[in-house]
């Protein structure tokens, strides 16, 4: 696996695919700059080597050229975060882009216009990829968030740099973190899978059964397992058509010696609302008219014990409806347990959509080992798929 440290960028133009698809408010100000901050170490290393950086990214889902999706809106923020002047060019391919790239001097940074202003980007068009490739000497992919897409700038472009392509620090760190859970992690390995639906996590569960010693199935997903085993779940969310699958998973887990932990009690609410009436009940005895919305106290204790004895922990998906303050306790308690285990030396990776939002919201970001920057890319990695953007660099 080639990384930045395998190259000296002196007098080289690095063409870097970054993921600057950041959220903007109505004044076009960046409201969460995590992705820009995450790309900084890569950019700084190249500049310190004596090279220059050409940054390319997409922003949003424009239909053709739409100014509201222009990357010029974020140029100032990128400049402030890097502490280096950032030149912006209003094209990513074409004459203006070529001139701007050609005249770039060592130590300088150039930001190209939104790649998705051209439909060729998402189509993975070869001609478009070649035009982009002509702008730089070394291709660096540091965009984990789009590594699961075979787009021009994330995958196809790598063909034009047979000997001079590598991962940036961020992407390398993402790959290492996933490998720590899936391949090299110290045992016992634990995966906590929560969230709403079994159907969206099924491929992950199947893939992960070969890698883990413990599996916690929490959140809305757990009710399909409970009902499948004959429990009463009241109005809790459930995928009836996935009950056979749930039983199958439990059987497979047993055969593979994976210990599965499902909540034993829940906070049941009489409405899907923050001010609903609540009661603690056994998860398999939820009264009619009530629904399970968060992990109960016995479950929190049960999960804490499993987390504390694990040396490698993957967390994907909340344990309850954490968006409502009244039902966030289970998710927060799990975050606290994982933070404590991490402090004691465990490796913890949080990834994929809502668990990342929860970790940020409740302030656990610096208390776990690694928070993934890619939602879909992370989920596909956990499903065991080799992402095209990663394969294109490794081959
Ligand atoms: P996912 O995107 O599959 O990780 O699911 C995340 C969503 O699951 C969040 O919006 C949570 O509110 C939701 N969720 C977690 N537990 C429950 C539950 N017991 N009932 C309904 N929704 C839940």
Short mmCIF file of N, CA and C in Angstrom, two decimals, residues 19 22-23 30-40 81 170 360 365 371 373:
data_model
loop_
_atom_site.label_atom_id
_atom_site.label_comp_id
_atom_site.label_asym_id
_atom_site.label_seq_id
_atom_site.Cartn_x
_atom_site.Cartn_y
_atom_site.Cartn_z
N UNK A 19 -12.14 15.17 -0.19
CA UNK A 19 -13.60 15.18 -0.03
C UNK A 19 -13.98 16.47 0.70
N UNK A 22 -18.67 19.59 1.96
CA UNK A 22 -19.01 20.05 3.31
C UNK A 22 -20.38 20.74 3.32
N UNK A 23 -21.06 20.71 4.47
CA UNK A 23 -22.35 21.40 4.53
C UNK A 23 -22.19 22.93 4.57
N UNK A 30 -19.32 27.51 5.63
CA UNK A 30 -19.13 26.10 5.98
C UNK A 30 -19.58 25.90 7.42
N UNK A 31 -20.52 24.96 7.64
CA UNK A 31 -21.03 24.77 9.00
C UNK A 31 -20.32 23.61 9.72
N UNK A 32 -19.67 22.73 8.98
CA UNK A 32 -18.87 21.67 9.60
C UNK A 32 -17.65 21.43 8.71
N UNK A 33 -16.50 21.84 9.21
CA UNK A 33 -15.28 21.82 8.37
C UNK A 33 -14.45 20.56 8.59
N UNK A 34 -15.02 19.56 9.26
CA UNK A 34 -14.25 18.35 9.59
C UNK A 34 -13.49 17.81 8.38
N UNK A 35 -14.16 17.74 7.25
CA UNK A 35 -13.53 17.11 6.08
C UNK A 35 -12.34 17.92 5.56
N UNK A 36 -12.41 19.23 5.70
CA UNK A 36 -11.28 20.07 5.27
C UNK A 36 -10.12 19.89 6.24
N UNK A 37 -10.46 19.93 7.53
CA UNK A 37 -9.43 19.76 8.57
C UNK A 37 -8.74 18.40 8.40
N UNK A 38 -9.54 17.37 8.05
CA UNK A 38 -8.99 16.01 7.92
C UNK A 38 -7.99 15.89 6.77
N UNK A 39 -8.12 16.74 5.76
CA UNK A 39 -7.23 16.65 4.60
C UNK A 39 -5.94 17.45 4.81
N UNK A 40 -5.90 18.24 5.88
CA UNK A 40 -4.78 19.16 6.07
C UNK A 40 -3.42 18.46 6.17
N UNK A 81 -8.03 27.30 7.14
CA UNK A 81 -7.67 26.05 7.83
C UNK A 81 -6.23 25.65 7.50
N UNK A 170 -5.26 10.62 5.31
CA UNK A 170 -6.61 10.36 5.81
C UNK A 170 -7.12 9.01 5.31
N UNK A 360 -20.53 12.76 17.67
CA UNK A 360 -20.22 14.20 17.63
C UNK A 360 -21.14 14.98 18.56
N UNK A 365 -16.12 12.33 20.35
CA UNK A 365 -15.23 12.29 19.19
C UNK A 365 -13.77 12.07 19.57
N UNK A 371 -12.88 8.06 14.33
CA UNK A 371 -14.23 8.28 13.81
C UNK A 371 -14.11 8.38 12.30
N UNK A 373 -14.72 9.12 8.39
CA UNK A 373 -15.27 10.28 7.69
C UNK A 373 -16.22 9.88 6.56
#
